[in-house]
Coordinates of N, CA, C and O in Angstrom, one line a residue:
E1 N -7.0 153.7 47.2 CA -7.2 152.3 47.7 C -7.6 151.3 46.6 O -7.0 150.3 46.5
E2 N -8.5 151.8 45.7 CA -8.9 150.9 44.6 C -7.7 150.7 43.6 O -7.5 149.7 43.1
L3 N -7.0 151.8 43.5 CA -5.8 151.7 42.6 C -4.8 150.7 43.1 O -4.2 149.9 42.3
D4 N -4.5 150.8 44.4 CA -3.6 149.8 45.0 C -4.1 148.4 44.8 O -3.3 147.5 44.5
E5 N -5.4 148.2 45.0 CA -6.0 146.8 44.8 C -5.8 146.4 43.4 O -5.5 145.2 43.1
L6 N -6.1 147.2 42.4 CA -5.9 146.9 41.0 C -4.5 146.6 40.7 O -4.2 145.7 39.9
E7 N -3.5 147.4 41.2 CA -2.1 147.1 41.0 C -1.7 145.8 41.6 O -0.9 145.0 41.0
H8 N -2.3 145.4 42.7 CA -2.0 144.1 43.4 C -2.5 143.0 42.5 O -1.8 142.0 42.3
R9 N -3.7 143.1 42.0 CA -4.3 142.1 41.1 C -3.5 142.0 39.8 O -3.2 140.9 39.3
L10 N -3.1 143.1 39.3 CA -2.3 143.1 38.0 C -1.0 142.4 38.3 O -0.5 141.6 37.5
S11 N -0.4 142.7 39.4 CA 0.9 142.0 39.8 C 0.7 140.5 39.9 O 1.5 139.7 39.4
N12 N -0.4 140.1 40.5 CA -0.7 138.7 40.7 C -0.9 138.0 39.3 O -0.5 136.9 39.0
L13 N -1.6 138.7 38.4 CA -1.8 138.2 37.0 C -0.5 138.1 36.3 O -0.3 137.1 35.6
R14 N 0.3 139.1 36.4 CA 1.7 139.0 35.8 C 2.5 137.8 36.3 O 3.1 137.1 35.5
N15 N 2.4 137.6 37.6 CA 3.1 136.4 38.2 C 2.5 135.1 37.7 O 3.3 134.2 37.5
T16 N 1.2 135.1 37.6 CA 0.5 133.9 37.1 C 0.9 133.6 35.7 O 1.2 132.5 35.3
K17 N 0.9 134.7 34.9 CA 1.3 134.5 33.5 C 2.8 134.0 33.4 O 3.1 133.1 32.6
T18 N 3.7 134.6 34.2 CA 5.1 134.1 34.2 C 5.2 132.7 34.6 O 5.9 131.9 34.0
A19 N 4.4 132.3 35.6 CA 4.4 130.9 36.1 C 3.9 129.9 35.0 O 4.5 128.9 34.8
L20 N 2.8 130.3 34.3 CA 2.3 129.5 33.3 C 3.2 129.4 32.1 O 3.3 128.3 31.5
E21 N 3.9 130.5 31.7 CA 4.8 130.4 30.6 C 6.0 129.5 31.0 O 6.5 128.7 30.1
L22 N 6.5 129.6 32.2 CA 7.6 128.7 32.7 C 7.1 127.3 32.7 O 7.9 126.4 32.2
A23 N 5.9 127.0 33.1 CA 5.4 125.6 33.1 C 5.2 125.1 31.7 O 5.6 124.0 31.4
K24 N 4.7 125.9 30.8 CA 4.6 125.6 29.4 C 6.0 125.2 28.8 O 6.1 124.2 28.1
D25 N 6.9 126.1 29.0 CA 8.3 125.8 28.5 C 8.9 124.5 29.1 O 9.5 123.8 28.3
T26 N 8.7 124.3 30.3 CA 9.2 123.1 31.0 C 8.5 121.9 30.4 O 9.2 120.9 30.1
L27 N 7.2 121.9 30.3 CA 6.5 120.8 29.7 C 6.9 120.5 28.3 O 7.1 119.4 27.8
K28 N 7.1 121.6 27.5 CA 7.6 121.4 26.1 C 8.9 120.8 26.1 O 9.2 119.9 25.3
K29 N 9.8 121.2 26.9 CA 11.2 120.6 27.0 C 11.1 119.2 27.4 O 11.8 118.3 26.8
V30 N 10.4 118.9 28.4 CA 10.3 117.5 28.9 C 9.6 116.6 27.9 O 10.1 115.5 27.6
S31 N 8.5 117.1 27.2 CA 7.9 116.2 26.2 C 8.8 116.0 25.0 O 8.9 114.9 24.5
G32 N 9.6 117.0 24.7 CA 10.6 116.9 23.6 C 11.6 115.8 24.0 O 12.0 115.0 23.2
E33 N 12.1 115.9 25.2 CA 13.1 114.9 25.7 C 12.4 113.5 25.7 O 13.1 112.5 25.3
N34 N 11.2 113.4 26.1 CA 10.5 112.1 26.1 C 10.3 111.6 24.6 O 10.5 110.4 24.4
Y35 N 10.0 112.5 23.7 CA 9.9 112.1 22.3 C 11.2 111.5 21.8 O 11.2 110.5 21.1
I36 N 12.3 112.2 22.1 CA 13.6 111.8 21.7 C 13.9 110.4 22.3 O 14.4 109.5 21.6
D37 N 13.7 110.3 23.6 CA 13.9 109.0 24.3 C 13.1 107.9 23.6 O 13.6 106.8 23.3
C38 N 11.8 108.2 23.4 CA 10.9 107.2 22.8 C 11.4 106.8 21.4 O 11.4 105.7 21.0
S39 N 11.7 107.9 20.6 CA 12.1 107.6 19.2 C 13.4 106.8 19.2 O 13.6 105.9 18.4
N40 N 14.3 107.0 20.1 CA 15.6 106.2 20.2 C 15.2 104.8 20.5 O 15.8 103.9 19.9
K41 N 14.3 104.6 21.5 CA 14.0 103.2 21.9 C 13.2 102.5 20.7 O 13.5 101.3 20.4
L42 N 12.3 103.2 20.0 CA 11.6 102.6 18.9 C 12.6 102.3 17.8 O 12.5 101.2 17.2
N43 N 13.6 103.1 17.5 CA 14.5 102.8 16.5 C 15.4 101.7 16.8 O 15.8 100.9 15.9
E44 N 15.7 101.5 18.1 CA 16.5 100.3 18.5 C 15.7 99.0 18.3 O 16.3 98.1 17.8
I45 N 14.5 99.0 18.6 CA 13.6 97.9 18.4 C 13.5 97.6 16.9 O 13.6 96.5 16.5
A46 N 13.3 98.7 16.1 CA 13.2 98.5 14.7 C 14.4 97.9 14.1 O 14.4 97.0 13.3
A47 N 15.6 98.4 14.5 CA 16.9 97.8 14.0 C 17.0 96.4 14.4 O 17.4 95.6 13.6
E48 N 16.6 96.0 15.6 CA 16.7 94.6 16.0 C 15.8 93.7 15.2 O 16.2 92.7 14.8
M49 N 14.6 94.2 15.0 CA 13.6 93.4 14.2 C 14.0 93.4 12.7 O 13.8 92.4 12.1
L50 N 14.6 94.4 12.2 CA 14.9 94.5 10.8 C 16.1 93.6 10.4 O 16.3 93.3 9.2
D51 N 16.9 93.2 11.4 CA 18.0 92.3 11.1 C 17.4 91.0 10.5 O 18.1 90.2 9.8
N52 N 16.2 90.7 10.9 CA 15.5 89.5 10.4 C 14.6 89.6 9.3 O 13.9 88.7 8.9
L53 N 14.6 90.8 8.7 CA 13.6 91.1 7.6 C 14.4 91.9 6.5 O 14.9 92.9 6.8
G54 N 14.4 91.4 5.3 CA 15.1 92.1 4.2 C 14.3 93.0 3.4 O 14.2 92.8 2.2
L55 N 13.8 94.1 4.0 CA 13.1 95.1 3.2 C 14.2 96.1 2.6 O 15.2 96.2 3.2
G56 N 13.8 96.7 1.5 CA 14.7 97.7 1.0 C 14.7 99.0 1.8 O 15.6 99.8 1.6
Y57 N 13.8 99.2 2.7 CA 13.7 100.4 3.5 C 13.4 100.0 4.9 O 12.9 98.9 5.2
K58 N 13.8 100.8 5.8 CA 13.4 100.6 7.2 C 12.7 101.8 7.8 O 13.0 102.9 7.4
P59 N 11.8 101.6 8.6 CA 11.1 102.7 9.3 C 12.0 103.4 10.3 O 12.8 102.7 10.9
Q60 N 12.0 104.7 10.3 CA 12.8 105.4 11.3 C 11.9 106.4 11.9 O 11.1 107.2 11.3
F61 N 11.9 106.5 13.3 CA 11.1 107.4 14.0 C 11.9 108.6 14.3 O 13.0 108.5 14.9
G62 N 11.5 109.8 13.9 CA 12.2 111.1 14.1 C 12.0 111.5 15.6 O 11.3 111.0 16.3
P63 N 12.7 112.6 15.9 CA 12.7 113.1 17.3 C 11.3 113.6 17.7 O 10.9 113.7 18.8
D64 N 10.4 113.9 16.7 CA 9.0 114.3 16.9 C 8.1 113.1 16.7 O 6.9 113.3 16.6
L65 N 8.7 111.9 16.6 CA 7.9 110.6 16.4 C 7.3 110.5 15.0 O 6.4 109.7 14.8
T66 N 7.7 111.4 14.0 CA 7.2 111.2 12.7 C 7.9 110.0 12.1 O 9.0 109.6 12.4
L67 N 7.2 109.3 11.2 CA 7.8 108.1 10.5 C 8.3 108.4 9.2 O 7.6 109.0 8.3
V68 N 9.5 108.1 8.9 CA 10.1 108.2 7.6 C 10.7 106.9 7.2 O 10.9 106.0 8.0
A69 N 11.0 106.7 5.9 CA 11.6 105.5 5.4 C 13.0 105.8 5.0 O 13.3 106.7 4.3
R70 N 13.9 105.0 5.6 CA 15.4 105.1 5.2 C 15.8 104.0 4.4 O 15.4 102.8 4.7
P71 N 16.5 104.2 3.3 CA 16.9 103.1 2.5 C 18.0 102.2 3.2 O 18.8 102.8 3.9
N72 N 17.9 100.9 2.9 CA 18.9 100.0 3.4 C 20.2 99.9 2.5 O 21.2 99.4 3.0
S73 N 20.1 100.4 1.3 CA 21.1 100.2 0.3 C 22.4 101.0 0.7 O 22.3 102.1 1.2
E74 N 23.5 100.3 0.5 CA 24.8 101.0 0.8 C 25.0 102.1 -0.2 O 25.8 103.0 0.1
S75 N 24.4 102.0 -1.4 CA 24.7 103.1 -2.4 C 24.0 104.4 -2.1 O 24.3 105.4 -2.7
Q76 N 23.0 104.3 -1.2 CA 22.3 105.6 -0.8 C 22.8 106.0 0.6 O 23.1 105.2 1.4
R77 N 23.0 107.3 0.8 CA 23.4 107.8 2.0 C 22.4 107.5 3.1 O 21.2 107.6 2.9
A78 N 22.9 107.2 4.3 CA 22.0 106.9 5.4 C 21.2 108.1 5.8 O 20.1 108.0 6.4
S79 N 21.6 109.3 5.5 CA 20.9 110.5 5.8 C 19.7 110.8 4.9 O 18.8 111.5 5.2
E80 N 19.7 110.1 3.7 CA 18.6 110.2 2.8 C 17.3 109.6 3.4 O 17.4 108.5 4.0
S81 N 16.2 110.2 3.3 CA 15.0 109.6 3.7 C 13.9 110.0 2.8 O 14.0 110.9 2.0
M82 N 12.8 109.2 2.9 CA 11.6 109.5 2.0 C 10.4 109.5 3.0 O 10.4 108.8 3.9
T83 N 9.5 110.3 2.6 CA 8.2 110.2 3.3 C 7.6 108.9 2.9 O 7.8 108.4 1.7
I84 N 6.8 108.3 3.7 CA 6.1 107.1 3.4 C 5.3 107.2 2.2 O 5.1 106.3 1.4
S85 N 4.7 108.4 1.9 CA 3.8 108.5 0.8 C 4.5 108.4 -0.6 O 3.9 108.2 -1.6
Q86 N 5.8 108.5 -0.6 CA 6.6 108.4 -1.8 C 6.8 107.0 -2.3 O 7.4 106.8 -3.3
L87 N 6.5 106.0 -1.4 CA 6.8 104.6 -1.7 C 5.6 103.9 -2.4 O 4.5 104.4 -2.4
S88 N 5.9 102.7 -2.9 CA 4.8 101.9 -3.5 C 3.8 101.5 -2.5 O 4.2 101.4 -1.3
T89 N 2.7 101.1 -2.9 CA 1.6 100.6 -2.0 C 2.1 99.5 -1.1 O 1.9 99.4 0.1
G90 N 2.7 98.5 -1.8 CA 3.1 97.3 -1.0 C 4.2 97.6 0.0 O 4.2 97.1 1.1
T91 N 5.2 98.5 -0.4 CA 6.2 98.9 0.6 C 5.7 99.7 1.7 O 6.0 99.5 2.9
K92 N 4.7 100.6 1.4 CA 4.1 101.4 2.4 C 3.4 100.5 3.4 O 3.5 100.6 4.6
E93 N 2.6 99.5 2.9 CA 1.9 98.6 3.7 C 2.9 97.8 4.7 O 2.6 97.7 5.9
Q94 N 4.0 97.4 4.1 CA 5.0 96.7 5.0 C 5.6 97.5 6.0 O 5.7 97.1 7.2
L95 N 6.0 98.8 5.6 CA 6.6 99.7 6.6 C 5.6 100.1 7.7 O 6.0 100.2 8.9
H96 N 4.4 100.4 7.3 CA 3.4 100.7 8.4 C 3.1 99.5 9.3 O 3.0 99.7 10.5
W97 N 3.1 98.3 8.7 CA 2.9 97.2 9.5 C 4.1 97.0 10.5 O 3.9 96.7 11.7
L98 N 5.3 97.2 9.9 CA 6.5 97.0 10.8 C 6.5 98.1 11.9 O 6.9 97.8 13.0
A99 N 6.1 99.3 11.6 CA 6.1 100.3 12.6 C 5.1 100.0 13.7 O 5.4 100.2 14.9
R100 N 3.9 99.4 13.3 CA 3.0 98.9 14.3 C 3.6 97.8 15.2 O 3.3 97.7 16.4
M101 N 4.3 96.9 14.6 CA 5.0 95.8 15.3 C 6.0 96.4 16.3 O 6.1 95.9 17.4
V102 N 6.8 97.4 15.8 CA 7.7 98.0 16.7 C 7.0 98.7 17.9 O 7.4 98.5 19.1
L103 N 5.9 99.4 17.6 CA 5.2 100.0 18.7 C 4.6 98.9 19.6 O 4.6 99.1 20.9
S104 N 4.1 97.8 19.1 CA 3.6 96.8 19.9 C 4.6 96.2 20.8 O 4.4 96.0 22.0
R105 N 5.8 96.0 20.3 CA 6.9 95.5 21.1 C 7.3 96.5 22.2 O 7.5 96.1 23.4
F106 N 7.3 97.7 21.9 CA 7.6 98.8 22.8 C 6.6 98.9 23.9 O 6.9 98.9 25.1
L107 N 5.3 98.9 23.6 CA 4.3 99.0 24.5 C 4.0 97.8 25.4 O 3.5 97.8 26.5
S108 N 4.4 96.6 24.9 CA 4.2 95.4 25.6 C 5.5 94.7 26.1 O 5.5 93.5 26.3
K109 N 6.5 95.5 26.4 CA 7.8 95.0 26.8 C 7.7 94.2 28.1 O 8.4 93.3 28.3
D110 N 6.8 94.7 29.0 CA 6.7 94.0 30.3 C 5.6 93.0 30.3 O 5.5 92.2 31.2
N111 N 4.7 93.0 29.4 CA 3.5 92.1 29.4 C 3.2 91.8 27.9 O 2.5 92.6 27.2
S112 N 3.7 90.7 27.4 CA 3.5 90.3 26.0 C 2.0 90.3 25.7 O 1.2 89.6 26.3
L113 N 1.6 91.0 24.7 CA 0.2 91.0 24.2 C 0.1 90.3 22.9 O 1.0 90.3 22.1
P114 N -1.1 89.8 22.6 CA -1.3 89.1 21.3 C -1.4 90.2 20.2 O -1.8 91.3 20.5
I115 N -1.0 89.8 19.1 CA -1.0 90.7 17.9 C -2.1 90.1 16.9 O -2.0 88.9 16.6
I116 N -3.1 90.8 16.6 CA -4.2 90.4 15.7 C -4.0 91.1 14.4 O -4.0 92.3 14.3
L117 N -4.0 90.4 13.3 CA -3.8 90.9 12.0 C -5.0 90.5 11.1 O -5.3 89.3 11.1
D118 N -5.6 91.4 10.5 CA -6.7 91.2 9.6 C -6.4 91.4 8.2 O -6.1 92.6 7.8
E119 N -6.3 90.4 7.3 CA -5.9 90.5 5.9 C -4.6 91.3 5.8 O -4.5 92.2 5.0
P120 N -3.5 90.9 6.5 CA -2.3 91.7 6.3 C -1.6 91.3 4.9 O -1.8 90.3 4.4
F121 N -0.9 92.3 4.4 CA -0.1 92.1 3.2 C -0.9 91.8 2.0 O -0.4 91.1 1.1
S122 N -2.1 92.2 1.9 CA -2.9 92.0 0.7 C -2.3 92.6 -0.5 O -2.6 92.1 -1.6
E123 N -1.5 93.6 -0.4 CA -0.9 94.3 -1.5 C 0.5 93.8 -1.8 O 1.1 94.2 -2.8
S124 N 1.0 92.8 -1.0 CA 2.3 92.3 -1.2 C 2.3 91.2 -2.2 O 1.4 90.4 -2.3
D125 N 3.4 91.1 -3.0 CA 3.5 90.0 -3.9 C 3.9 88.7 -3.1 O 4.1 88.8 -1.9
D126 N 3.8 87.6 -3.7 CA 4.0 86.3 -3.0 C 5.4 86.2 -2.3 O 5.5 85.8 -1.2
E127 N 6.4 86.7 -2.9 CA 7.8 86.7 -2.4 C 7.8 87.5 -1.1 O 8.4 87.1 -0.1
K128 N 7.3 88.7 -1.1 CA 7.3 89.6 0.1 C 6.4 89.0 1.2 O 6.7 89.1 2.3
F129 N 5.3 88.5 0.7 CA 4.3 87.8 1.7 C 5.1 86.7 2.4 O 5.0 86.6 3.7
L130 N 5.7 85.8 1.7 CA 6.5 84.7 2.3 C 7.6 85.3 3.2 O 7.7 84.8 4.4
Q131 N 8.3 86.3 2.8 CA 9.3 86.9 3.6 C 8.8 87.4 5.0 O 9.4 87.2 6.0
I132 N 7.7 88.1 4.9 CA 7.1 88.6 6.1 C 6.6 87.6 7.0 O 6.7 87.6 8.3
V133 N 5.9 86.6 6.5 CA 5.4 85.5 7.3 C 6.6 84.7 8.0 O 6.5 84.4 9.2
K134 N 7.6 84.5 7.3 CA 8.8 83.9 7.9 C 9.4 84.8 9.0 O 9.8 84.3 10.0
F135 N 9.3 86.1 8.8 CA 9.7 87.0 9.9 C 8.8 86.9 11.1 O 9.3 86.8 12.2
L136 N 7.5 86.8 10.8 CA 6.5 86.6 11.9 C 6.9 85.3 12.7 O 6.9 85.3 13.9
L137 N 7.2 84.2 12.0 CA 7.4 83.0 12.6 C 8.8 83.0 13.4 O 8.9 82.3 14.4
K138 N 9.7 83.7 12.8 CA 11.1 83.7 13.4 C 11.2 84.7 14.6 O 11.8 84.3 15.6
V139 N 10.5 85.8 14.5 CA 10.7 86.9 15.5 C 9.5 87.1 16.4 O 9.7 87.1 17.6
L140 N 8.4 87.3 15.8 CA 7.2 87.7 16.7 C 6.6 86.6 17.5 O 6.2 86.8 18.6
V141 N 6.5 85.4 16.9 CA 5.8 84.4 17.7 C 6.5 83.9 18.9 O 6.0 83.3 19.8
S142 N 7.8 84.2 19.0 CA 8.6 83.9 20.2 C 8.2 84.7 21.4 O 8.4 84.3 22.5
Q143 N 7.6 85.9 21.1 CA 7.2 86.8 22.2 C 5.8 87.2 22.2 O 5.3 87.8 23.2
H144 N 5.0 86.9 21.1 CA 3.6 87.3 21.1 C 2.8 86.1 20.4 O 3.3 85.4 19.6
Q145 N 1.6 86.0 20.8 CA 0.7 85.2 20.1 C 0.2 86.0 18.9 O -0.2 87.2 19.1
V146 N 0.3 85.4 17.7 CA -0.1 86.2 16.5 C -1.3 85.5 15.9 O -1.3 84.3 15.6
I147 N -2.4 86.2 15.7 CA -3.6 85.7 15.2 C -3.8 86.5 13.9 O -3.9 87.7 13.8
M148 N -3.9 85.7 12.8 CA -4.1 86.3 11.4 C -5.4 85.8 10.8 O -5.6 84.6 10.7
F149 N -6.2 86.8 10.5 CA -7.5 86.5 9.8 C -7.3 86.7 8.3 O -6.6 87.7 7.9
S150 N -7.8 85.8 7.5 CA -7.7 85.9 6.0 C -8.8 85.1 5.4 O -9.2 84.1 5.9
C151 N -9.2 85.5 4.2 CA -10.1 84.7 3.4 C -9.4 84.2 2.2 O -10.0 83.7 1.3
H152 N -8.1 84.3 2.1 CA -7.3 83.8 0.9 C -6.7 82.5 1.2 O -5.5 82.3 1.4
R153 N -7.6 81.5 1.2 CA -7.2 80.1 1.5 C -6.1 79.6 0.6 O -5.1 79.0 1.0
M154 N -6.2 79.8 -0.7 CA -5.2 79.3 -1.7 C -3.8 79.9 -1.4 O -2.8 79.2 -1.5
R155 N -3.8 81.2 -1.1 CA -2.5 81.8 -0.8 C -1.8 81.2 0.4 O -0.7 81.0 0.5
H156 N -2.6 80.9 1.4 CA -2.1 80.3 2.7 C -1.7 78.8 2.5 O -0.8 78.3 3.1
Q157 N -2.4 78.1 1.6 CA -2.0 76.7 1.2 C -0.7 76.8 0.5 O 0.2 76.0 0.8
W158 N -0.5 77.7 -0.4 CA 0.7 77.9 -1.1 C 1.8 78.2 -0.1 O 2.9 77.7 -0.2
L159 N 1.5 79.1 0.9 CA 2.5 79.5 1.9 C 3.0 78.3 2.6 O 4.2 78.1 2.8
V160 N 2.1 77.4 3.1 CA 2.6 76.2 3.8 C 3.5 75.4 3.0 O 4.5 74.8 3.6
E161 N 3.3 75.3 1.7 CA 4.2 74.5 0.9 C 5.6 75.1 0.8 O 6.6 74.5 0.5
Q162 N 5.8 76.4 1.1 CA 7.0 77.1 1.0 C 7.8 77.0 2.3 O 9.0 77.4 2.4
L163 N 7.2 76.6 3.4 CA 7.8 76.6 4.7 C 8.5 75.3 5.0 O 8.1 74.2 4.6
D164 N 9.6 75.4 5.9 CA 10.2 74.1 6.3 C 9.4 73.6 7.5 O 8.4 74.2 8.0
S165 N 9.7 72.4 7.9 CA 8.9 71.7 9.0 C 8.9 72.4 10.3 O 7.8 72.5 11.0
Q166 N 9.9 73.0 10.7 CA 10.0 73.8 11.9 C 9.0 75.0 11.8 O 8.3 75.3 12.8
E167 N 9.0 75.7 10.7 CA 8.1 76.8 10.5 C 6.7 76.4 10.5 O 5.8 77.0 11.1
K168 N 6.4 75.3 9.8 CA 5.0 74.7 9.8 C 4.5 74.4 11.2 O 3.3 74.6 11.4
N169 N 5.4 73.9 12.0 CA 5.0 73.6 13.4 C 4.6 74.8 14.2 O 3.9 74.6 15.3
R170 N 4.9 75.9 13.8 CA 4.6 77.2 14.5 C 3.2 77.7 14.1 O 2.8 78.8 14.6
I171 N 2.6 77.1 13.1 CA 1.3 77.6 12.6 C 0.2 76.6 12.9 O 0.4 75.4 12.8
E172 N -0.9 77.2 13.3 CA -2.1 76.4 13.5 C -3.2 77.1 12.7 O -3.6 78.2 12.9
F173 N -3.8 76.4 11.7 CA -4.8 76.9 10.9 C -6.2 76.5 11.5 O -6.4 75.4 11.9
C174 N -7.0 77.5 11.5 CA -8.4 77.3 12.0 C -9.3 77.8 10.9 O -9.0 78.7 10.2
Q175 N -10.5 77.1 10.8 CA -11.4 77.6 9.8 C -12.7 77.9 10.5 O -13.2 77.1 11.4
R176 N -13.3 79.0 10.2 CA -14.6 79.4 10.8 C -15.7 78.4 10.3 O -15.7 78.1 9.2
T177 N -16.5 78.0 11.3 CA -17.6 77.1 10.9 C -18.9 77.8 11.3 O -18.9 78.7 12.3
S178 N -20.0 77.5 10.7 CA -21.2 78.2 11.0 C -21.8 77.6 12.4 O -21.5 76.5 12.8
L179 N -22.5 78.4 13.0 CA -23.1 78.0 14.3 C -24.1 76.8 14.2 O -24.1 75.9 15.0
A180 N -24.8 76.8 13.0 CA -25.7 75.7 12.8 C -25.0 74.3 12.7 O -25.4 73.3 13.2
R181 N -23.8 74.3 12.1 CA -23.1 73.1 11.9 C -22.5 72.6 13.3 O -22.4 71.4 13.6
T182 N -22.0 73.6 14.1 CA -21.4 73.2 15.4 C -22.5 72.8 16.4 O -22.2 72.1 17.4
A183 N -23.8 73.2 16.2 CA -24.8 72.8 17.2 C -25.3 71.4 17.0 O -25.8 70.8 18.0
S184 N -25.1 70.8 15.9 CA -25.5 69.4 15.7 C -24.6 68.4 16.2 O -23.6 68.5 16.6

């Protein structure tokens, strides 16, 4: 009688193990399909955004959502890719920023959220900085409120001189004031 009970328990445990393995395989398959679906959508958004930004590389999300850099150059095969760590500091900064913008657009497709940037592009030269800010003004501010914090007043004064009147109208500069000054 005890042997029959143990065999019954063992049979139940085997069935439970089989059910758990089947569930694990199903979840793995579904999550893999979700990753592929998400990576495809993220890459579509990145392609759309990159039409307005002339970087030498574009971020590409793989089927496991890893981020690689693909060259834009016609002389390099589209299948060639580099890990982000192989790029210069400024290019890495731009690609990581662009990947975050792609994710922001993906996550806020139904409800536009503000984008807050703290000292962005500090490693970028002036030309790339101007290019990215123009991208912000052309692409992102139409769908998001963009708030940028910076302590580089001279660079932003230079920036304003580089923009046309339509671009300037999309920017509002604010300066932090002390509480003591605002209380009087």
